[in-house]
């Protein structure tokens, strides 16, 4: 432990009640890990804050001693955003987990950043309301983390990502200001859109301490269908036909042949021989007939590209059966190969077949299996590189690098919803170019002139 | 004309073909006016650019001589964003009016900033597609201007504002970089959301030279209804009931009593005695029955708060009749009082009745009539201060100032869709606080360290 860290810890011990500080080595290890598989980088200290003012205190101490500050909540991120690369102070938001307000009249919720996404969803549903973003980890991830990463999920196709629901934020910036940005009204264009700038900034510009979210009325009916295709190309064709027919499902989940073969192991459905891809589709709405009618219309539109009959769930139990096909996919893939690195790219919709093919070819060339599934409606694909032994990791990293570059070359992005973090910081410039990255670094310096907030994330060290 | 301006003009005359420069006094006056009623501030020169590189040339010259650069397109703005407050060079984007691409497969369009919004809309409709933002000026305003102001319109309730449709931008920043920000894929979270930062930045951070827009399939059916209420409070109650019933109309336009009385002069409908407000409502969708069914359901929901029967258009001619009620509103109000200053505030939905009442009371106290109409679904209201003689203007400005402060006090904003510009720069701090405005000024300095781009807009002079 360096002298500045020791001095900072001493000051924070004086400023905070003892039970809010974590200094225990083992517990700190847990603060230095997430779902990224990038290793463990523990902070030197974790402070469980309860207010914006307390975050400001931490920034003051950290600025004085030039030590890193890393915001941390559920640690369910996939890009290494919470790893304390060079130690420092973890600002834990776990105690700031109160839902401050749910207003059915304004269709607005105000929450602290440590509220678990699924908890808010359950709570607003009691009022007949709906908070759409549904990252896979919604039972454990927090809204603060969702804001940091601009989290998506399957329903993003119809409902958009986290950014579309954040009306306003209270945030503490490293220079010590507590700022309220955005609004409570649905519309508003005063000043620069600092809210949008903070959403997705991956905890590198500010620590968010309160979030004002837009809610929707809860759609009362959902219809679900499963469609099997001979190839990803046929499935992608069907996706385009569905969307240009003016049908906007709430999700359009794609499985490629390997994913489908893995899913088949536990799916209640028998897929026809030659099944090369599948789409899992849901429509929703307030009118039961209309919602079911839309999925029937969708089934008609995709039928000519499909293999066999479109399976439309006729009741809740059939709906669950269809989701089983998707739910155990990750587990089933791991049964094929014990290790897996899941990538998160997005491409223009028309490039999906080419992306899937080329990712597979990259794997083949390197002796690795690549299974792709994801949110076909918005082109956000998870390319899973499967492998068996840790020693294969260098080849896996090579494959991942190539996959990211292909996504960019096809007009897409290195990350559709998981963020850059540590995982992809070396690829940001390939996507954005040196001038944009330089501009982003200058913007970061406005918020964080000393470079103490979450250093080493999003950008490679200068 | 100052020496630096003369020197800059000489350099630009050497760099550009003669026919692209405007030096004629009278023509320059036209470049120095918009729809804001804030006066005429002509630039010293206008240059009609054709590329990002040419914008860069202008920035280089302007930086050398420290003269202002003002981006200008259709001059249909309402906040004075294009006024050349202290002269300088207008960068006119009128020649950059090409639609570069419409991709039905990716649901994406690429356009130059000088494309008129209505022209793009008509063009994408030929492909069965839809570009939803519908600012009132859509037959004249340009997409570049829409991006600068983050323009809205009635359909924003269901479809969101311009920001929701801008996937990526090419922009030139005053320091000379030509940056491509954002993406062509629907999803993507790499780096900071510079696209969202530029959208709504009112031509103070960069000159946008290309826009990548998200498109939707065009909804094939629209249903329209008109509902009369005894009071704004009753209408607002109905709005809440509609939204919490899970009905999301594409617009929910409110008229208060004075607006309704003005509209009545030319409306084909006879409004019942005691009519104190009206809502004009539209639903849309792809299923004719479903769309009509939704408006019927809406009619049932609002009936108990309404006065008289809900008028549901049964055909296109009845639909046009309903819109007549709204269309001539501005003209009819001017017939009551020849002068009018239209404000553009937004409040949380639950505060609409209070906002309308208090705006009216401000008018009454100052001997002025305030008529409010606007987009009730998202709380965006246009409070029109009516007056008869130019000498009343100081009182009008006083009323406007009070109305803006009330909107902020109710949790709202000084501008829902028209922007800050020159018109409201003195009120920005009242809404955002000194620290946020200071932060915004520091961000501006990153893009524009010499302060040459559109000086005096959004923020008061330092």
Coordinates of C-alpha atoms in Angstrom, one line a residue, chain B residues 17-446:
Chain B
X17 CA -15.9 30.4 -55.9
X18 CA -17.5 33.8 -56.1
X19 CA -21.0 32.5 -56.5
X20 CA -20.9 30.8 -53.1
X21 CA -20.3 34.0 -51.2
X22 CA -23.0 36.5 -50.2
X23 CA -21.8 40.0 -49.5
X24 CA -24.9 41.9 -50.6
X25 CA -26.3 43.9 -47.6
X26 CA -29.9 43.1 -48.3
X27 CA -29.3 39.4 -48.7
X28 CA -27.2 39.3 -45.6
X29 CA -30.2 40.8 -43.7
X30 CA -32.2 37.7 -44.6
X31 CA -29.4 35.5 -43.2
X32 CA -29.7 37.5 -39.9
X33 CA -33.3 36.8 -39.1
X34 CA -35.3 33.8 -38.0
X35 CA -38.9 33.1 -36.7
X36 CA -38.0 34.4 -33.2
X37 CA -39.1 38.0 -33.4
X38 CA -35.8 39.0 -31.8
X39 CA -34.7 41.4 -34.5
X40 CA -32.3 41.2 -37.4
X41 CA -28.5 40.6 -36.9
X42 CA -26.9 40.2 -40.2
X43 CA -23.6 38.4 -40.7
X44 CA -20.8 40.2 -42.6
X45 CA -20.6 37.4 -45.1
X46 CA -22.4 34.2 -45.9
X47 CA -20.6 31.2 -47.4
X48 CA -22.7 28.4 -49.0
X49 CA -20.6 25.3 -48.2
X50 CA -20.7 22.0 -50.0
X51 CA -18.6 19.8 -47.8
X52 CA -17.1 19.2 -44.3
X53 CA -13.7 20.2 -45.7
X54 CA -15.1 23.6 -46.7
X55 CA -16.4 24.1 -43.2
X56 CA -13.0 23.3 -41.9
X57 CA -11.5 25.9 -44.2
X58 CA -13.9 28.5 -42.8
X59 CA -13.0 27.5 -39.2
X60 CA -9.3 27.9 -40.0
X61 CA -9.8 31.4 -41.4
X62 CA -12.1 32.4 -38.6
X63 CA -9.7 31.1 -35.9
X64 CA -6.8 33.0 -37.5
X65 CA -8.8 36.3 -37.3
X66 CA -11.0 35.5 -34.3
X67 CA -14.3 36.2 -36.0
X68 CA -17.6 34.5 -35.3
X69 CA -18.9 31.6 -37.3
X70 CA -22.7 31.0 -37.3
X71 CA -24.3 27.9 -38.9
X72 CA -27.4 28.8 -40.8
X73 CA -30.0 26.7 -42.8
X74 CA -33.7 27.4 -43.2
X75 CA -33.9 30.1 -40.5
X76 CA -37.1 28.8 -39.2
X77 CA -35.9 28.6 -35.6
X78 CA -37.8 30.2 -32.8
X79 CA -35.0 31.1 -30.3
X80 CA -32.7 33.3 -32.3
X81 CA -30.0 30.6 -32.8
X82 CA -28.9 32.0 -36.2
X83 CA -28.7 35.7 -35.4
X84 CA -25.2 37.0 -36.0
X85 CA -25.1 39.1 -32.8
X86 CA -21.7 40.6 -33.5
X87 CA -21.5 39.9 -37.2
X88 CA -19.1 37.3 -38.6
X89 CA -19.4 34.5 -41.1
X90 CA -22.6 32.7 -41.7
X91 CA -22.0 29.1 -42.8
X92 CA -25.0 28.4 -45.0
X93 CA -25.9 24.7 -45.4
X94 CA -28.6 25.3 -48.0
X95 CA -26.6 23.7 -50.8
X96 CA -26.0 20.5 -48.8
X97 CA -29.4 19.3 -49.4
X98 CA -29.0 15.8 -50.7
X99 CA -30.5 12.6 -49.4
X100 CA -27.5 10.3 -49.6
X101 CA -29.1 7.0 -48.9
X102 CA -32.4 5.4 -47.9
X103 CA -31.9 1.8 -46.8
X104 CA -35.2 -0.1 -46.2
X105 CA -33.2 -3.1 -45.1
X106 CA -31.4 -1.3 -42.3
X107 CA -34.2 1.2 -41.7
X108 CA -31.6 4.0 -42.0
X109 CA -31.3 7.2 -44.0
X110 CA -28.2 9.3 -44.5
X111 CA -28.7 12.9 -45.4
X112 CA -27.0 16.2 -45.7
X113 CA -28.0 18.8 -43.1
X114 CA -29.8 21.1 -45.6
X115 CA -32.5 18.5 -46.5
X116 CA -35.9 19.9 -45.6
X117 CA -37.6 17.6 -43.1
X118 CA -40.8 17.3 -45.1
X119 CA -38.9 16.3 -48.2
X120 CA -37.2 13.4 -46.4
X121 CA -40.5 12.4 -45.0
X122 CA -42.1 12.3 -48.4
X123 CA -39.2 10.4 -49.8
X124 CA -39.1 7.7 -47.2
X125 CA -42.8 7.2 -47.4
X126 CA -42.3 6.1 -51.0
X127 CA -40.4 3.1 -49.5
X128 CA -43.2 2.5 -47.0
X129 CA -41.0 4.0 -44.3
X130 CA -41.6 6.7 -41.7
X131 CA -39.5 9.5 -40.1
X132 CA -41.6 10.5 -37.2
X133 CA -40.4 13.9 -35.9
X134 CA -42.9 16.6 -37.1
X135 CA -42.0 20.1 -36.0
X136 CA -44.7 22.5 -37.1
X137 CA -42.3 24.1 -39.7
X138 CA -41.6 20.8 -41.4
X139 CA -42.3 22.1 -44.9
X140 CA -39.4 24.6 -44.5
X141 CA -37.1 23.6 -41.6
X142 CA -34.1 21.4 -42.3
X143 CA -32.8 18.2 -40.7
X144 CA -29.6 20.0 -39.7
X145 CA -31.7 22.6 -37.8
X146 CA -33.8 19.8 -36.3
X147 CA -30.6 18.2 -35.0
X148 CA -29.3 21.5 -33.7
X149 CA -32.5 22.2 -31.7
X150 CA -33.5 18.5 -31.0
X151 CA -36.8 19.4 -32.6
X152 CA -40.0 17.7 -31.4
X153 CA -43.6 18.0 -32.6
X154 CA -47.0 16.5 -31.8
X155 CA -46.0 13.0 -32.6
X156 CA -43.2 13.1 -30.0
X157 CA -45.6 11.6 -27.4
X158 CA -45.5 8.2 -29.1
X159 CA -42.4 8.5 -31.2
X160 CA -39.9 10.7 -29.3
X161 CA -38.0 13.7 -30.5
X162 CA -35.2 14.1 -33.1
X163 CA -32.6 12.7 -30.7
X164 CA -34.2 9.3 -30.7
X165 CA -33.7 9.1 -34.5
X166 CA -30.1 10.3 -34.8
X167 CA -27.8 7.3 -35.0
X168 CA -24.7 9.1 -36.1
X169 CA -23.3 12.4 -37.3
X170 CA -20.4 13.8 -39.2
X171 CA -19.4 17.2 -37.8
X172 CA -16.7 19.7 -38.0
X173 CA -15.5 21.2 -34.7
X174 CA -14.0 24.7 -34.5
X175 CA -10.5 23.3 -33.8
X176 CA -10.6 21.8 -37.3
X177 CA -11.3 18.1 -36.7
X178 CA -13.9 16.4 -38.9
X179 CA -15.4 13.8 -36.6
X180 CA -17.7 10.9 -37.2
X181 CA -19.6 10.1 -34.0
X182 CA -22.3 7.5 -33.4
X183 CA -23.1 4.5 -35.5
X184 CA -25.2 2.9 -38.2
X185 CA -26.3 0.0 -36.1
X186 CA -29.4 0.6 -34.0
X187 CA -27.6 -0.2 -30.8
X188 CA -24.1 0.7 -29.7
X189 CA -22.5 2.0 -26.5
X190 CA -18.8 2.5 -27.4
X191 CA -17.3 5.7 -25.9
X192 CA -19.2 8.7 -24.7
X193 CA -22.5 9.5 -26.4
X194 CA -21.1 12.4 -28.4
X195 CA -24.1 12.1 -30.8
X196 CA -26.5 12.9 -28.1
X197 CA -24.2 15.7 -26.9
X198 CA -24.3 17.4 -30.3
X199 CA -28.0 16.9 -30.8
X200 CA -29.6 19.9 -29.3
X201 CA -26.3 21.8 -28.9
X202 CA -27.8 24.6 -31.0
X203 CA -24.9 25.1 -33.3
X204 CA -22.5 26.0 -30.5
X205 CA -20.2 23.0 -30.5
X206 CA -19.9 21.9 -34.1
X207 CA -21.2 22.2 -37.6
X208 CA -23.0 19.0 -38.6
X209 CA -22.4 18.0 -42.2
X210 CA -24.0 14.5 -42.4
X211 CA -26.7 12.8 -40.4
X212 CA -27.5 9.1 -40.1
X213 CA -31.1 8.7 -39.1
X214 CA -33.1 5.8 -37.9
X215 CA -36.4 5.1 -39.8
X216 CA -39.5 3.1 -38.9
X217 CA -42.0 1.3 -41.0
X218 CA -44.8 3.6 -41.8
X219 CA -48.0 3.0 -39.8
X220 CA -50.7 2.4 -42.3
X221 CA -53.7 3.6 -40.4
X222 CA -54.5 6.7 -38.3
X223 CA -57.6 7.5 -36.3
X224 CA -58.5 10.9 -35.0
X225 CA -60.8 12.3 -32.4
X226 CA -61.8 15.6 -30.8
X227 CA -63.0 15.8 -27.2
X228 CA -64.3 18.9 -25.5
X229 CA -64.0 19.5 -21.7
X230 CA -65.3 21.9 -19.2
X231 CA -61.9 22.9 -18.0
X232 CA -58.2 22.3 -18.6
X233 CA -58.2 20.4 -15.3
X234 CA -60.8 18.0 -16.7
X235 CA -58.8 17.6 -19.9
X236 CA -55.6 16.9 -18.0
X237 CA -57.4 14.3 -15.9
X238 CA -58.5 12.6 -19.1
X239 CA -54.9 12.6 -20.4
X240 CA -53.7 10.8 -17.4
X241 CA -56.5 8.3 -17.6
X242 CA -55.7 7.6 -21.3
X243 CA -52.0 7.0 -20.6
X244 CA -52.5 4.9 -17.5
X245 CA -55.1 2.8 -19.4
X246 CA -52.1 1.8 -21.6
X247 CA -53.3 3.8 -24.6
X248 CA -50.4 5.6 -26.2
X249 CA -51.8 7.9 -28.9
X250 CA -49.4 9.4 -31.4
X251 CA -50.6 12.9 -30.3
X252 CA -52.6 14.4 -27.6
X253 CA -53.0 18.1 -28.4
X254 CA -54.5 20.4 -25.8
X255 CA -56.3 23.7 -26.3
X256 CA -57.3 25.9 -23.4
X257 CA -60.4 28.0 -23.3
X258 CA -59.0 31.1 -25.1
X259 CA -57.4 28.9 -27.8
X260 CA -60.6 27.0 -28.2
X261 CA -62.7 30.2 -28.5
X262 CA -60.3 31.4 -31.2
X263 CA -60.4 28.0 -32.9
X264 CA -64.2 28.0 -32.8
X265 CA -64.2 30.9 -35.3
X266 CA -63.2 28.7 -38.2
X267 CA -63.7 25.2 -36.8
X268 CA -66.4 23.2 -38.6
X269 CA -67.6 22.1 -35.2
X270 CA -70.0 23.9 -32.8
X271 CA -68.5 23.6 -29.3
X272 CA -71.0 23.3 -26.4
X273 CA -71.5 26.3 -24.1
X274 CA -69.1 26.2 -21.2
X275 CA -66.4 24.5 -23.3
X276 CA -63.2 25.2 -21.4
X277 CA -60.6 23.0 -23.2
X278 CA -60.3 20.4 -25.9
X279 CA -58.1 17.5 -26.8
X280 CA -57.2 16.5 -30.3
X281 CA -56.1 12.9 -30.3
X282 CA -54.7 10.5 -32.9
X283 CA -53.8 6.8 -32.7
X284 CA -51.9 5.0 -35.4
X285 CA -50.9 1.4 -36.3
X286 CA -50.8 -1.2 -39.0
X287 CA -54.1 -2.9 -38.3
X288 CA -57.1 -0.7 -39.3
X289 CA -59.5 -2.3 -36.8
X290 CA -56.9 -2.1 -34.0
X291 CA -56.2 1.5 -34.6
X292 CA -59.8 2.5 -34.8
X293 CA -60.5 0.2 -31.8
X294 CA -57.9 2.1 -29.8
X295 CA -59.5 5.4 -30.4
X296 CA -62.9 4.0 -29.5
X297 CA -61.4 2.6 -26.3
X298 CA -59.9 6.1 -25.7
X299 CA -63.3 7.7 -26.2
X300 CA -64.7 5.4 -23.5
X301 CA -62.0 6.3 -21.1
X302 CA -62.4 10.1 -21.5
X303 CA -66.1 10.2 -21.8
X304 CA -66.9 10.8 -18.1
X305 CA -64.7 13.8 -18.0
X306 CA -65.8 15.2 -21.4
X307 CA -68.6 17.7 -22.3
X308 CA -70.8 16.2 -24.9
X309 CA -70.0 13.4 -27.2
X310 CA -66.4 12.5 -28.3
X311 CA -66.1 13.2 -32.0
X312 CA -64.4 10.3 -33.7
X313 CA -63.6 10.8 -37.4
X314 CA -65.2 8.1 -39.5
X315 CA -63.4 9.0 -42.6
X316 CA -60.6 11.1 -44.1
X317 CA -62.8 14.2 -44.6
X318 CA -63.9 14.2 -41.0
X319 CA -60.3 13.8 -40.0
X320 CA -59.4 16.9 -41.9
X321 CA -62.3 18.7 -40.2
X322 CA -60.9 17.9 -36.8
X323 CA -57.5 19.2 -37.8
X324 CA -59.0 22.4 -39.1
X325 CA -59.7 23.2 -35.4
X326 CA -56.0 23.2 -34.7
X327 CA -54.6 24.4 -37.9
X328 CA -55.8 28.0 -37.9
X329 CA -55.3 28.5 -34.2
X330 CA -52.3 30.7 -34.6
X331 CA -54.0 32.8 -37.3
X332 CA -57.2 33.0 -35.2
X333 CA -55.3 34.2 -32.1
X334 CA -53.7 36.9 -34.2
X335 CA -57.1 38.0 -35.2
X336 CA -58.0 38.6 -31.6
X337 CA -54.7 40.5 -30.9
X338 CA -52.4 41.3 -33.7
X339 CA -49.2 40.5 -31.8
X340 CA -48.2 37.3 -30.0
X341 CA -45.2 35.9 -28.3
X342 CA -45.3 32.1 -28.2
X343 CA -43.5 30.4 -25.3
X344 CA -42.4 26.8 -25.2
X345 CA -42.2 25.4 -21.8
X346 CA -42.7 21.8 -20.5
X347 CA -43.9 20.6 -17.1
X348 CA -44.5 17.2 -15.5
X349 CA -47.8 16.0 -16.8
X350 CA -49.6 16.4 -13.4
X351 CA -48.7 20.1 -13.3
X352 CA -50.4 21.0 -16.6
X353 CA -53.6 22.5 -15.0
X354 CA -51.6 24.5 -12.5
X355 CA -49.2 25.8 -15.3
X356 CA -52.1 26.9 -17.5
X357 CA -53.9 28.6 -14.6
X358 CA -50.8 30.4 -13.4
X359 CA -49.7 31.5 -16.9
X360 CA -53.2 33.0 -17.3
X361 CA -53.0 34.7 -13.9
X362 CA -49.6 36.3 -14.9
X363 CA -51.3 37.7 -17.9
X364 CA -54.3 39.0 -16.0
X365 CA -52.1 40.8 -13.5
X366 CA -50.2 42.5 -16.3
X367 CA -53.3 43.2 -18.4
X368 CA -52.4 40.6 -21.1
X369 CA -54.2 37.6 -22.5
X370 CA -52.3 34.3 -22.3
X371 CA -53.7 31.5 -24.5
X372 CA -52.1 28.1 -24.0
X373 CA -52.1 25.1 -26.3
X374 CA -49.6 22.3 -26.9
X375 CA -48.6 18.7 -26.6
X376 CA -50.4 17.7 -23.4
X377 CA -49.2 14.1 -23.5
X378 CA -45.6 15.1 -22.8
X379 CA -46.4 18.3 -20.9
X380 CA -44.9 20.6 -23.6
X381 CA -47.1 23.7 -23.6
X382 CA -47.0 26.8 -25.8
X383 CA -48.1 29.7 -23.7
X384 CA -49.0 32.5 -26.1
X385 CA -48.9 36.0 -24.7
X386 CA -51.2 38.1 -26.9
X387 CA -50.9 41.9 -27.2
X388 CA -51.9 44.7 -29.5
X389 CA -49.1 47.3 -29.6
X390 CA -45.3 47.1 -29.7
X391 CA -45.1 49.4 -26.7
X392 CA -46.6 46.6 -24.6
X393 CA -43.5 44.5 -25.2
X394 CA -41.7 45.2 -21.9
X395 CA -44.8 43.9 -20.1
X396 CA -44.9 41.0 -22.4
X397 CA -41.3 40.2 -21.6
X398 CA -42.0 40.4 -17.9
X399 CA -44.9 38.0 -18.4
X400 CA -42.7 35.6 -20.3
X401 CA -40.0 35.7 -17.7
X402 CA -42.6 34.8 -15.0
X403 CA -44.0 32.0 -17.1
X404 CA -40.5 30.5 -17.6
X405 CA -39.8 30.7 -13.8
X406 CA -43.1 29.1 -13.0
X407 CA -42.4 26.2 -15.4
X408 CA -39.1 25.6 -13.6
X409 CA -40.7 25.9 -10.2
X410 CA -43.2 23.2 -11.2
X411 CA -40.3 20.8 -12.0
X412 CA -40.3 21.7 -15.7
X413 CA -38.1 23.4 -18.2
X414 CA -37.8 26.8 -20.0
X415 CA -37.9 25.1 -23.4
X416 CA -39.5 21.9 -24.5
X417 CA -38.5 21.9 -28.1
X418 CA -37.5 25.4 -29.4
X419 CA -34.1 25.7 -27.7
X420 CA -32.5 28.4 -25.6
X421 CA -30.6 30.4 -28.3
X422 CA -30.7 34.1 -27.6
X423 CA -34.3 34.1 -26.5
X424 CA -33.8 32.3 -23.1
X425 CA -30.1 32.5 -22.4
X426 CA -30.7 34.6 -19.3
X427 CA -33.0 32.0 -17.9
X428 CA -30.8 28.9 -18.3
X429 CA -29.1 29.3 -14.9
X430 CA -32.5 29.7 -13.2
X431 CA -33.3 26.2 -14.5
X432 CA -29.9 24.4 -14.3
X433 CA -28.0 26.2 -11.5
X434 CA -24.7 28.0 -11.8
X435 CA -22.6 24.9 -11.4
X436 CA -24.2 23.0 -14.4
X437 CA -24.0 26.1 -16.6
X438 CA -20.3 26.5 -15.6
X439 CA -19.8 22.8 -16.5
X440 CA -21.5 23.4 -19.9
X441 CA -19.3 26.4 -20.6
X442 CA -16.2 24.2 -19.9
X443 CA -17.5 21.6 -22.3
X444 CA -18.1 24.2 -24.9
X445 CA -14.5 25.3 -24.5
X446 CA -13.3 21.8 -25.4

